[in-house]
JSON list of C-alpha atoms in Angstrom, two decimals:
[
{"chain": "A", "resi": 216, "resn": "GLY", "atom": "CA", "xyz": [5.40, 30.04, 141.79]},
{"chain": "A", "resi": 217, "resn": "ALA", "atom": "CA", "xyz": [6.54, 30.35, 145.42]},
{"chain": "A", "resi": 218, "resn": "VAL", "atom": "CA", "xyz": [3.26, 29.35, 147.01]},
{"chain": "A", "resi": 219, "resn": "VAL", "atom": "CA", "xyz": [3.04, 28.59, 150.72]},
{"chain": "A", "resi": 220, "resn": "SER", "atom": "CA", "xyz": [-0.02, 27.02, 152.26]},
{"chain": "A", "resi": 221, "resn": "GLN", "atom": "CA", "xyz": [-1.15, 26.79, 155.85]},
{"chain": "A", "resi": 222, "resn": "HIS", "atom": "CA", "xyz": [-3.69, 24.56, 157.46]},
{"chain": "A", "resi": 223, "resn": "PRO", "atom": "CA", "xyz": [-6.03, 25.20, 159.11]},
{"chain": "A", "resi": 224, "resn": "SER", "atom": "CA", "xyz": [-6.89, 28.76, 158.13]},
{"chain": "A", "resi": 225, "resn": "TRP", "atom": "CA", "xyz": [-8.73, 29.23, 161.39]},
{"chain": "A", "resi": 226, "resn": "VAL", "atom": "CA", "xyz": [-9.23, 27.17, 164.53]},
{"chain": "A", "resi": 227, "resn": "ILE", "atom": "CA", "xyz": [-11.12, 27.54, 167.77]},
{"chain": "A", "resi": 228, "resn": "CYS", "atom": "CA", "xyz": [-10.00, 25.44, 170.70]},
{"chain": "A", "resi": 229, "resn": "LYS", "atom": "CA", "xyz": [-10.63, 25.20, 174.40]},
{"chain": "A", "resi": 230, "resn": "SER", "atom": "CA", "xyz": [-8.16, 26.38, 176.97]},
{"chain": "A", "resi": 231, "resn": "GLY", "atom": "CA", "xyz": [-5.67, 23.67, 177.89]},
{"chain": "A", "resi": 232, "resn": "THR", "atom": "CA", "xyz": [-5.80, 21.81, 174.60]},
{"chain": "A", "resi": 233, "resn": "SER", "atom": "CA", "xyz": [-3.11, 21.67, 171.91]},
{"chain": "A", "resi": 234, "resn": "VAL", "atom": "CA", "xyz": [-3.35, 22.87, 168.34]},
{"chain": "A", "resi": 235, "resn": "LYS", "atom": "CA", "xyz": [-1.13, 21.92, 165.39]},
{"chain": "A", "resi": 236, "resn": "ILE", "atom": "CA", "xyz": [-0.65, 24.25, 162.42]},
{"chain": "A", "resi": 237, "resn": "GLU", "atom": "CA", "xyz": [0.92, 23.00, 159.19]},
{"chain": "A", "resi": 238, "resn": "CYS", "atom": "CA", "xyz": [2.98, 25.08, 156.79]},
{"chain": "A", "resi": 239, "resn": "ARG", "atom": "CA", "xyz": [3.85, 23.73, 153.34]},
{"chain": "A", "resi": 240, "resn": "SER", "atom": "CA", "xyz": [5.81, 25.13, 150.42]},
{"chain": "A", "resi": 241, "resn": "LEU", "atom": "CA", "xyz": [3.85, 23.84, 147.44]},
{"chain": "A", "resi": 242, "resn": "ASP", "atom": "CA", "xyz": [6.06, 24.47, 144.44]},
{"chain": "A", "resi": 243, "resn": "PHE", "atom": "CA", "xyz": [9.54, 24.96, 145.86]},
{"chain": "A", "resi": 244, "resn": "GLN", "atom": "CA", "xyz": [11.90, 23.56, 148.43]},
{"chain": "A", "resi": 245, "resn": "ALA", "atom": "CA", "xyz": [12.39, 25.80, 151.43]},
{"chain": "A", "resi": 246, "resn": "THR", "atom": "CA", "xyz": [15.82, 26.37, 152.90]},
{"chain": "A", "resi": 247, "resn": "THR", "atom": "CA", "xyz": [14.35, 27.80, 156.04]},
{"chain": "A", "resi": 248, "resn": "MET", "atom": "CA", "xyz": [10.87, 28.31, 157.43]},
{"chain": "A", "resi": 249, "resn": "PHE", "atom": "CA", "xyz": [9.82, 31.02, 159.84]},
{"chain": "A", "resi": 250, "resn": "TRP", "atom": "CA", "xyz": [6.93, 31.33, 162.25]},
{"chain": "A", "resi": 251, "resn": "TYR", "atom": "CA", "xyz": [5.44, 34.71, 163.10]},
{"chain": "A", "resi": 252, "resn": "ARG", "atom": "CA", "xyz": [2.65, 35.89, 165.34]},
{"chain": "A", "resi": 253, "resn": "GLN", "atom": "CA", "xyz": [0.63, 39.03, 164.83]},
{"chain": "A", "resi": 254, "resn": "PHE", "atom": "CA", "xyz": [-1.83, 40.54, 167.29]},
{"chain": "A", "resi": 255, "resn": "PRO", "atom": "CA", "xyz": [-4.54, 42.91, 166.01]},
{"chain": "A", "resi": 256, "resn": "LYS", "atom": "CA", "xyz": [-3.17, 46.23, 164.76]},
{"chain": "A", "resi": 257, "resn": "GLN", "atom": "CA", "xyz": [0.36, 45.25, 165.72]},
{"chain": "A", "resi": 258, "resn": "SER", "atom": "CA", "xyz": [3.42, 44.40, 163.67]},
{"chain": "A", "resi": 259, "resn": "LEU", "atom": "CA", "xyz": [4.75, 40.96, 162.81]},
{"chain": "A", "resi": 260, "resn": "MET", "atom": "CA", "xyz": [6.65, 39.27, 165.59]},
{"chain": "A", "resi": 261, "resn": "LEU", "atom": "CA", "xyz": [9.12, 36.54, 164.66]},
{"chain": "A", "resi": 262, "resn": "MET", "atom": "CA", "xyz": [8.71, 33.55, 166.95]},
{"chain": "A", "resi": 263, "resn": "ALA", "atom": "CA", "xyz": [11.22, 31.06, 165.58]},
{"chain": "A", "resi": 264, "resn": "THR", "atom": "CA", "xyz": [13.34, 30.00, 162.64]},
{"chain": "A", "resi": 265, "resn": "SER", "atom": "CA", "xyz": [13.55, 26.39, 161.57]},
{"chain": "A", "resi": 266, "resn": "ASN", "atom": "CA", "xyz": [15.70, 24.43, 159.17]},
{"chain": "A", "resi": 267, "resn": "GLU", "atom": "CA", "xyz": [14.89, 20.98, 157.90]},
{"chain": "A", "resi": 268, "resn": "GLY", "atom": "CA", "xyz": [16.22, 18.27, 160.17]},
{"chain": "A", "resi": 269, "resn": "SER", "atom": "CA", "xyz": [17.47, 20.53, 162.94]},
{"chain": "A", "resi": 270, "resn": "LYS", "atom": "CA", "xyz": [16.07, 22.16, 166.06]},
{"chain": "A", "resi": 271, "resn": "ALA", "atom": "CA", "xyz": [14.30, 25.46, 165.70]},
{"chain": "A", "resi": 272, "resn": "THR", "atom": "CA", "xyz": [15.86, 28.66, 166.93]},
{"chain": "A", "resi": 273, "resn": "TYR", "atom": "CA", "xyz": [13.45, 30.60, 169.11]},
{"chain": "A", "resi": 274, "resn": "GLU", "atom": "CA", "xyz": [13.38, 34.34, 169.61]},
{"chain": "A", "resi": 275, "resn": "GLN", "atom": "CA", "xyz": [13.86, 35.76, 173.05]},
{"chain": "A", "resi": 276, "resn": "GLY", "atom": "CA", "xyz": [10.72, 35.50, 175.14]},
{"chain": "A", "resi": 277, "resn": "VAL", "atom": "CA", "xyz": [9.16, 32.69, 173.10]},
{"chain": "A", "resi": 278, "resn": "GLU", "atom": "CA", "xyz": [8.68, 29.50, 175.11]},
{"chain": "A", "resi": 279, "resn": "LYS", "atom": "CA", "xyz": [10.08, 26.58, 173.14]},
{"chain": "A", "resi": 280, "resn": "ASP", "atom": "CA", "xyz": [8.21, 24.04, 175.27]},
{"chain": "A", "resi": 281, "resn": "LYS", "atom": "CA", "xyz": [4.93, 25.78, 174.56]},
{"chain": "A", "resi": 282, "resn": "PHE", "atom": "CA", "xyz": [5.42, 26.39, 170.84]},
{"chain": "A", "resi": 283, "resn": "LEU", "atom": "CA", "xyz": [6.78, 23.15, 169.42]},
{"chain": "A", "resi": 284, "resn": "ILE", "atom": "CA", "xyz": [8.19, 23.34, 165.93]},
{"chain": "A", "resi": 285, "resn": "ASN", "atom": "CA", "xyz": [8.95, 20.35, 163.75]},
{"chain": "A", "resi": 286, "resn": "HIS", "atom": "CA", "xyz": [10.56, 20.76, 160.35]},
{"chain": "A", "resi": 287, "resn": "ALA", "atom": "CA", "xyz": [10.31, 17.27, 158.86]},
{"chain": "A", "resi": 288, "resn": "SER", "atom": "CA", "xyz": [11.19, 18.03, 155.25]},
{"chain": "A", "resi": 289, "resn": "LEU", "atom": "CA", "xyz": [12.14, 20.82, 152.86]},
{"chain": "A", "resi": 290, "resn": "THR", "atom": "CA", "xyz": [8.44, 21.45, 152.23]},
{"chain": "A", "resi": 291, "resn": "LEU", "atom": "CA", "xyz": [6.77, 20.99, 155.61]},
{"chain": "A", "resi": 292, "resn": "SER", "atom": "CA", "xyz": [7.01, 22.63, 159.00]},
{"chain": "A", "resi": 293, "resn": "THR", "atom": "CA", "xyz": [4.52, 22.37, 161.86]},
{"chain": "A", "resi": 294, "resn": "LEU", "atom": "CA", "xyz": [3.86, 24.57, 164.86]},
{"chain": "A", "resi": 295, "resn": "THR", "atom": "CA", "xyz": [2.08, 23.03, 167.83]},
{"chain": "A", "resi": 296, "resn": "VAL", "atom": "CA", "xyz": [0.69, 25.36, 170.47]},
{"chain": "A", "resi": 297, "resn": "THR", "atom": "CA", "xyz": [0.56, 23.23, 173.61]},
{"chain": "A", "resi": 298, "resn": "SER", "atom": "CA", "xyz": [-1.77, 23.85, 176.52]},
{"chain": "A", "resi": 299, "resn": "ALA", "atom": "CA", "xyz": [-3.24, 26.85, 174.77]},
{"chain": "A", "resi": 300, "resn": "HIS", "atom": "CA", "xyz": [-4.61, 29.77, 176.77]},
{"chain": "A", "resi": 301, "resn": "PRO", "atom": "CA", "xyz": [-6.76, 32.72, 175.70]},
{"chain": "A", "resi": 302, "resn": "GLU", "atom": "CA", "xyz": [-3.69, 34.95, 175.54]},
{"chain": "A", "resi": 303, "resn": "ASP", "atom": "CA", "xyz": [-2.33, 32.67, 172.78]},
{"chain": "A", "resi": 304, "resn": "SER", "atom": "CA", "xyz": [-5.20, 33.77, 170.55]},
{"chain": "A", "resi": 305, "resn": "SER", "atom": "CA", "xyz": [-3.53, 35.43, 167.60]},
{"chain": "A", "resi": 306, "resn": "PHE", "atom": "CA", "xyz": [-2.81, 35.29, 163.88]},
{"chain": "A", "resi": 307, "resn": "TYR", "atom": "CA", "xyz": [-0.01, 32.79, 163.24]},
{"chain": "A", "resi": 308, "resn": "ILE", "atom": "CA", "xyz": [1.80, 33.11, 159.92]},
{"chain": "A", "resi": 309, "resn": "CYS", "atom": "CA", "xyz": [4.56, 30.99, 158.46]},
{"chain": "A", "resi": 310, "resn": "SER", "atom": "CA", "xyz": [6.98, 31.95, 155.71]},
{"chain": "A", "resi": 311, "resn": "ALA", "atom": "CA", "xyz": [9.60, 30.13, 153.70]},
{"chain": "A", "resi": 312, "resn": "ASN", "atom": "CA", "xyz": [12.72, 30.92, 151.71]},
{"chain": "A", "resi": 313, "resn": "SER", "atom": "CA", "xyz": [13.25, 29.20, 148.41]},
{"chain": "A", "resi": 314, "resn": "LEU", "atom": "CA", "xyz": [16.61, 27.63, 147.61]},
{"chain": "A", "resi": 315, "resn": "GLN", "atom": "CA", "xyz": [16.78, 29.76, 144.46]},
{"chain": "A", "resi": 316, "resn": "SER", "atom": "CA", "xyz": [15.99, 33.13, 146.05]},
{"chain": "A", "resi": 317, "resn": "SER", "atom": "CA", "xyz": [17.35, 32.64, 149.50]},
{"chain": "A", "resi": 318, "resn": "TYR", "atom": "CA", "xyz": [16.53, 36.00, 151.03]},
{"chain": "A", "resi": 319, "resn": "GLU", "atom": "CA", "xyz": [13.00, 36.36, 149.71]},
{"chain": "A", "resi": 320, "resn": "GLN", "atom": "CA", "xyz": [10.41, 35.11, 152.15]},
{"chain": "A", "resi": 321, "resn": "TYR", "atom": "CA", "xyz": [7.03, 33.93, 150.92]},
{"chain": "A", "resi": 322, "resn": "PHE", "atom": "CA", "xyz": [4.23, 33.95, 153.44]},
{"chain": "A", "resi": 323, "resn": "GLY", "atom": "CA", "xyz": [1.44, 31.49, 153.96]},
{"chain": "A", "resi": 324, "resn": "PRO", "atom": "CA", "xyz": [-2.11, 32.82, 154.32]},
{"chain": "A", "resi": 325, "resn": "GLY", "atom": "CA", "xyz": [-2.00, 32.57, 158.10]},
{"chain": "A", "resi": 326, "resn": "THR", "atom": "CA", "xyz": [-3.95, 30.71, 160.76]},
{"chain": "A", "resi": 327, "resn": "ARG", "atom": "CA", "xyz": [-6.27, 32.56, 163.08]},
{"chain": "A", "resi": 328, "resn": "LEU", "atom": "CA", "xyz": [-6.30, 30.85, 166.48]},
{"chain": "A", "resi": 329, "resn": "THR", "atom": "CA", "xyz": [-8.98, 31.59, 169.04]},
{"chain": "A", "resi": 330, "resn": "VAL", "atom": "CA", "xyz": [-8.68, 29.96, 172.45]},
{"chain": "A", "resi": 331, "resn": "THR", "atom": "CA", "xyz": [-11.85, 30.00, 174.54]},
{"chain": "B", "resi": 174, "resn": "GLN", "atom": "CA", "xyz": [20.20, 46.78, 167.77]},
{"chain": "B", "resi": 175, "resn": "LYS", "atom": "CA", "xyz": [19.41, 46.48, 164.09]},
{"chain": "B", "resi": 176, "resn": "GLU", "atom": "CA", "xyz": [16.30, 48.42, 163.24]},
{"chain": "B", "resi": 177, "resn": "VAL", "atom": "CA", "xyz": [14.03, 49.23, 160.37]},
{"chain": "B", "resi": 178, "resn": "GLU", "atom": "CA", "xyz": [12.10, 52.47, 160.68]},
{"chain": "B", "resi": 179, "resn": "GLN", "atom": "CA", "xyz": [8.95, 53.43, 158.85]},
{"chain": "B", "resi": 180, "resn": "ASN", "atom": "CA", "xyz": [6.45, 56.22, 159.31]},
{"chain": "B", "resi": 181, "resn": "SER", "atom": "CA", "xyz": [3.32, 54.50, 160.61]},
{"chain": "B", "resi": 182, "resn": "GLY", "atom": "CA", "xyz": [1.00, 56.84, 158.73]},
{"chain": "B", "resi": 183, "resn": "PRO", "atom": "CA", "xyz": [-1.72, 56.78, 157.78]},
{"chain": "B", "resi": 184, "resn": "LEU", "atom": "CA", "xyz": [-0.61, 58.15, 154.45]},
{"chain": "B", "resi": 185, "resn": "SER", "atom": "CA", "xyz": [-3.56, 59.35, 152.44]},
{"chain": "B", "resi": 186, "resn": "VAL", "atom": "CA", "xyz": [-3.31, 60.01, 148.71]},
{"chain": "B", "resi": 187, "resn": "PRO", "atom": "CA", "xyz": [-6.00, 60.66, 146.11]},
{"chain": "B", "resi": 188, "resn": "GLU", "atom": "CA", "xyz": [-6.70, 58.06, 143.47]},
{"chain": "B", "resi": 189, "resn": "GLY", "atom": "CA", "xyz": [-4.32, 58.43, 140.54]},
{"chain": "B", "resi": 190, "resn": "ALA", "atom": "CA", "xyz": [-1.58, 60.14, 142.56]},
{"chain": "B", "resi": 191, "resn": "ILE", "atom": "CA", "xyz": [1.87, 58.83, 143.40]},
{"chain": "B", "resi": 192, "resn": "ALA", "atom": "CA", "xyz": [2.25, 57.31, 146.85]},
{"chain": "B", "resi": 193, "resn": "SER", "atom": "CA", "xyz": [5.73, 57.49, 148.34]},
{"chain": "B", "resi": 194, "resn": "LEU", "atom": "CA", "xyz": [6.65, 55.17, 151.18]},
{"chain": "B", "resi": 195, "resn": "ASN", "atom": "CA", "xyz": [9.95, 55.48, 152.99]},
{"chain": "B", "resi": 196, "resn": "CYS", "atom": "CA", "xyz": [12.13, 53.26, 155.13]},
{"chain": "B", "resi": 197, "resn": "THR", "atom": "CA", "xyz": [15.48, 53.67, 156.86]},
{"chain": "B", "resi": 198, "resn": "TYR", "atom": "CA", "xyz": [17.67, 50.95, 158.29]},
{"chain": "B", "resi": 199, "resn": "SER", "atom": "CA", "xyz": [20.50, 50.94, 160.75]},
{"chain": "B", "resi": 200, "resn": "ASP", "atom": "CA", "xyz": [23.13, 48.52, 159.44]},
{"chain": "B", "resi": 201, "resn": "ARG", "atom": "CA", "xyz": [25.39, 49.51, 156.56]},
{"chain": "B", "resi": 202, "resn": "VAL", "atom": "CA", "xyz": [26.25, 45.91, 155.67]},
{"chain": "B", "resi": 203, "resn": "SER", "atom": "CA", "xyz": [22.67, 45.03, 154.75]},
{"chain": "B", "resi": 204, "resn": "GLN", "atom": "CA", "xyz": [22.41, 43.65, 151.23]},
{"chain": "B", "resi": 205, "resn": "SER", "atom": "CA", "xyz": [18.79, 42.66, 150.65]},
{"chain": "B", "resi": 206, "resn": "PHE", "atom": "CA", "xyz": [15.69, 44.81, 150.89]},
{"chain": "B", "resi": 207, "resn": "PHE", "atom": "CA", "xyz": [12.04, 43.98, 150.42]},
{"chain": "B", "resi": 208, "resn": "TRP", "atom": "CA", "xyz": [8.63, 45.57, 150.34]},
{"chain": "B", "resi": 209, "resn": "TYR", "atom": "CA", "xyz": [5.58, 43.61, 151.41]},
{"chain": "B", "resi": 210, "resn": "ARG", "atom": "CA", "xyz": [1.94, 44.57, 151.20]},
{"chain": "B", "resi": 211, "resn": "GLN", "atom": "CA", "xyz": [-0.46, 43.43, 153.91]},
{"chain": "B", "resi": 212, "resn": "TYR", "atom": "CA", "xyz": [-4.19, 43.85, 153.62]},
{"chain": "B", "resi": 213, "resn": "SER", "atom": "CA", "xyz": [-6.16, 43.97, 156.85]},
{"chain": "B", "resi": 214, "resn": "GLY", "atom": "CA", "xyz": [-6.65, 40.47, 158.23]},
{"chain": "B", "resi": 215, "resn": "LYS", "atom": "CA", "xyz": [-4.36, 38.90, 155.63]},
{"chain": "B", "resi": 216, "resn": "SER", "atom": "CA", "xyz": [-0.75, 37.79, 155.55]},
{"chain": "B", "resi": 217, "resn": "PRO", "atom": "CA", "xyz": [2.05, 39.82, 153.90]},
{"chain": "B", "resi": 218, "resn": "GLU", "atom": "CA", "xyz": [2.62, 39.54, 150.18]},
{"chain": "B", "resi": 219, "resn": "LEU", "atom": "CA", "xyz": [6.02, 40.20, 148.61]},
{"chain": "B", "resi": 220, "resn": "ILE", "atom": "CA", "xyz": [5.77, 42.95, 146.01]},
{"chain": "B", "resi": 221, "resn": "MET", "atom": "CA", "xyz": [9.35, 44.10, 145.45]},
{"chain": "B", "resi": 222, "resn": "SER", "atom": "CA", "xyz": [12.90, 43.08, 146.24]},
{"chain": "B", "resi": 223, "resn": "ILE", "atom": "CA", "xyz": [15.98, 45.22, 145.61]},
{"chain": "B", "resi": 224, "resn": "TYR", "atom": "CA", "xyz": [19.62, 44.40, 146.12]},
{"chain": "B", "resi": 225, "resn": "SER", "atom": "CA", "xyz": [21.68, 47.18, 144.51]},
{"chain": "B", "resi": 226, "resn": "ASN", "atom": "CA", "xyz": [21.68, 50.97, 144.56]},
{"chain": "B", "resi": 227, "resn": "GLY", "atom": "CA", "xyz": [19.28, 52.71, 142.21]},
{"chain": "B", "resi": 228, "resn": "ASP", "atom": "CA", "xyz": [15.77, 52.12, 141.01]},
{"chain": "B", "resi": 229, "resn": "LYS", "atom": "CA", "xyz": [13.92, 48.94, 140.21]},
{"chain": "B", "resi": 230, "resn": "GLU", "atom": "CA", "xyz": [10.59, 49.15, 138.43]},
{"chain": "B", "resi": 231, "resn": "ASP", "atom": "CA", "xyz": [7.82, 46.57, 138.25]},
{"chain": "B", "resi": 232, "resn": "GLY", "atom": "CA", "xyz": [4.58, 47.79, 136.75]},
{"chain": "B", "resi": 233, "resn": "ARG", "atom": "CA", "xyz": [3.25, 50.66, 138.86]},
{"chain": "B", "resi": 234, "resn": "PHE", "atom": "CA", "xyz": [5.80, 50.00, 141.60]},
{"chain": "B", "resi": 235, "resn": "THR", "atom": "CA", "xyz": [9.32, 51.43, 141.82]},
{"chain": "B", "resi": 236, "resn": "ALA", "atom": "CA", "xyz": [11.72, 50.56, 144.60]},
{"chain": "B", "resi": 237, "resn": "GLN", "atom": "CA", "xyz": [14.62, 52.91, 145.24]},
{"chain": "B", "resi": 238, "resn": "LEU", "atom": "CA", "xyz": [17.71, 52.03, 147.25]},
{"chain": "B", "resi": 239, "resn": "ASN", "atom": "CA", "xyz": [20.42, 54.34, 148.53]},
{"chain": "B", "resi": 240, "resn": "LYS", "atom": "CA", "xyz": [22.88, 52.37, 150.63]},
{"chain": "B", "resi": 241, "resn": "ALA", "atom": "CA", "xyz": [25.02, 55.41, 151.47]},
{"chain": "B", "resi": 242, "resn": "SER", "atom": "CA", "xyz": [21.99, 57.05, 153.10]},
{"chain": "B", "resi": 243, "resn": "GLN", "atom": "CA", "xyz": [20.64, 53.70, 154.39]},
{"chain": "B", "resi": 244, "resn": "TYR", "atom": "CA", "xyz": [17.34, 54.48, 152.80]},
{"chain": "B", "resi": 245, "resn": "VAL", "atom": "CA", "xyz": [14.90, 52.47, 150.72]},
{"chain": "B", "resi": 246, "resn": "SER", "atom": "CA", "xyz": [11.62, 53.70, 149.30]},
{"chain": "B", "resi": 247, "resn": "LEU", "atom": "CA", "xyz": [8.62, 52.45, 147.37]},
{"chain": "B", "resi": 248, "resn": "LEU", "atom": "CA", "xyz": [6.74, 54.56, 144.86]},
{"chain": "B", "resi": 249, "resn": "ILE", "atom": "CA", "xyz": [3.30, 53.55, 143.69]},
{"chain": "B", "resi": 250, "resn": "ARG", "atom": "CA", "xyz": [2.20, 55.34, 140.54]},
{"chain": "B", "resi": 251, "resn": "ASP", "atom": "CA", "xyz": [-1.43, 55.84, 139.57]},
{"chain": "B", "resi": 252, "resn": "SER", "atom": "CA", "xyz": [-2.55, 54.78, 143.04]},
{"chain": "B", "resi": 253, "resn": "GLN", "atom": "CA", "xyz": [-5.78, 52.81, 143.20]},
{"chain": "B", "resi": 254, "resn": "PRO", "atom": "CA", "xyz": [-8.17, 52.23, 146.10]},
{"chain": "B", "resi": 255, "resn": "SER", "atom": "CA", "xyz": [-7.09, 48.58, 145.95]},
{"chain": "B", "resi": 256, "resn": "ASP", "atom": "CA", "xyz": [-3.58, 49.71, 146.94]},
{"chain": "B", "resi": 257, "resn": "SER", "atom": "CA", "xyz": [-4.94, 50.69, 150.36]},
{"chain": "B", "resi": 258, "resn": "ALA", "atom": "CA", "xyz": [-3.02, 48.44, 152.73]},
{"chain": "B", "resi": 259, "resn": "THR", "atom": "CA", "xyz": [-0.13, 48.42, 155.17]},
{"chain": "B", "resi": 260, "resn": "TYR", "atom": "CA", "xyz": [3.27, 48.33, 153.49]},
{"chain": "B", "resi": 261, "resn": "LEU", "atom": "CA", "xyz": [6.09, 46.60, 155.32]},
{"chain": "B", "resi": 262, "resn": "CYS", "atom": "CA", "xyz": [9.75, 47.28, 154.67]},
{"chain": "B", "resi": 263, "resn": "ALA", "atom": "CA", "xyz": [12.08, 44.35, 155.41]},
{"chain": "B", "resi": 264, "resn": "VAL", "atom": "CA", "xyz": [15.85, 44.07, 155.52]},
{"chain": "B", "resi": 265, "resn": "ASN", "atom": "CA", "xyz": [18.15, 41.08, 155.64]},
{"chain": "B", "resi": 266, "resn": "TYR", "atom": "CA", "xyz": [20.81, 42.02, 158.15]},
{"chain": "B", "resi": 267, "resn": "SER", "atom": "CA", "xyz": [22.49, 38.73, 158.74]},
{"chain": "B", "resi": 268, "resn": "GLY", "atom": "CA", "xyz": [25.62, 37.28, 157.26]},
{"chain": "B", "resi": 269, "resn": "ALA", "atom": "CA", "xyz": [26.03, 34.10, 155.31]},
{"chain": "B", "resi": 270, "resn": "GLY", "atom": "CA", "xyz": [23.75, 31.24, 156.28]},
{"chain": "B", "resi": 271, "resn": "SER", "atom": "CA", "xyz": [21.00, 33.25, 157.98]},
{"chain": "B", "resi": 272, "resn": "TYR", "atom": "CA", "xyz": [17.94, 34.34, 156.05]},
{"chain": "B", "resi": 273, "resn": "GLN", "atom": "CA", "xyz": [16.07, 36.16, 158.76]},
{"chain": "B", "resi": 274, "resn": "LEU", "atom": "CA", "xyz": [14.39, 39.44, 157.85]},
{"chain": "B", "resi": 275, "resn": "THR", "atom": "CA", "xyz": [13.90, 42.41, 160.14]},
{"chain": "B", "resi": 276, "resn": "PHE", "atom": "CA", "xyz": [10.57, 44.11, 159.48]},
{"chain": "B", "resi": 277, "resn": "GLY", "atom": "CA", "xyz": [9.51, 47.67, 160.04]},
{"chain": "B", "resi": 278, "resn": "LYS", "atom": "CA", "xyz": [6.20, 48.30, 161.77]},
{"chain": "B", "resi": 279, "resn": "GLY", "atom": "CA", "xyz": [4.62, 49.25, 158.46]},
{"chain": "B", "resi": 280, "resn": "THR", "atom": "CA", "xyz": [3.06, 52.31, 156.86]},
{"chain": "B", "resi": 281, "resn": "LYS", "atom": "CA", "xyz": [-0.68, 52.33, 156.38]},
{"chain": "B", "resi": 282, "resn": "LEU", "atom": "CA", "xyz": [-1.65, 53.70, 152.98]},
{"chain": "B", "resi": 283, "resn": "SER", "atom": "CA", "xyz": [-5.12, 54.92, 152.21]},
{"chain": "B", "resi": 284, "resn": "VAL", "atom": "CA", "xyz": [-6.02, 55.77, 148.60]},
{"chain": "B", "resi": 285, "resn": "ILE", "atom": "CA", "xyz": [-9.03, 58.03, 148.47]},
{"chain": "B", "resi": 286, "resn": "PRO", "atom": "CA", "xyz": [-11.38, 57.55, 145.47]}
]
């Protein structure tokens, strides 16, 4: 149980284009979903927290107009990187809490974004 | 600022030995503690959660929590080369209604065959 999927697993896009990443909880309903970014050999960095049906809460320094988060249901959240630039190239990982085990976060497999 | 501190390592242990990973946290009101394993290039995987003082065992893994000392540890018995990974300690600091975790920077474990 507690499986989280992400799609796509990797994506290459050109500078200036937008990329959408989907995060789904497959076998549970998620109270909250989280989006992280991780650069090579660095620690996880929380970007934003989202709850179904409400606006995401962004961490300090994360541009909400650049990283659009939509949390349409208890099993789906999307992150759209708008007008991507090479410095946005990173490993983007989502996680979700289950309603039963609220503080345990289950991570998706991650999406590796490369902006050329 | 609420922090989670871990020794970055690398921690090297021979195969079959016990690996001991440590973590300290800064907020006494924290209630929930987690250990995640992250292989290089992969996302974190939850391996242990602990909520009350004492030990919690799951297979070769034992989590130990001491709230008075604000200390949580992970022991891996009979370490295997496949245990080589970065281990992340995470703490839920927030009050009711917020499920955010604060992560340490991780300890890199290397199990030598």
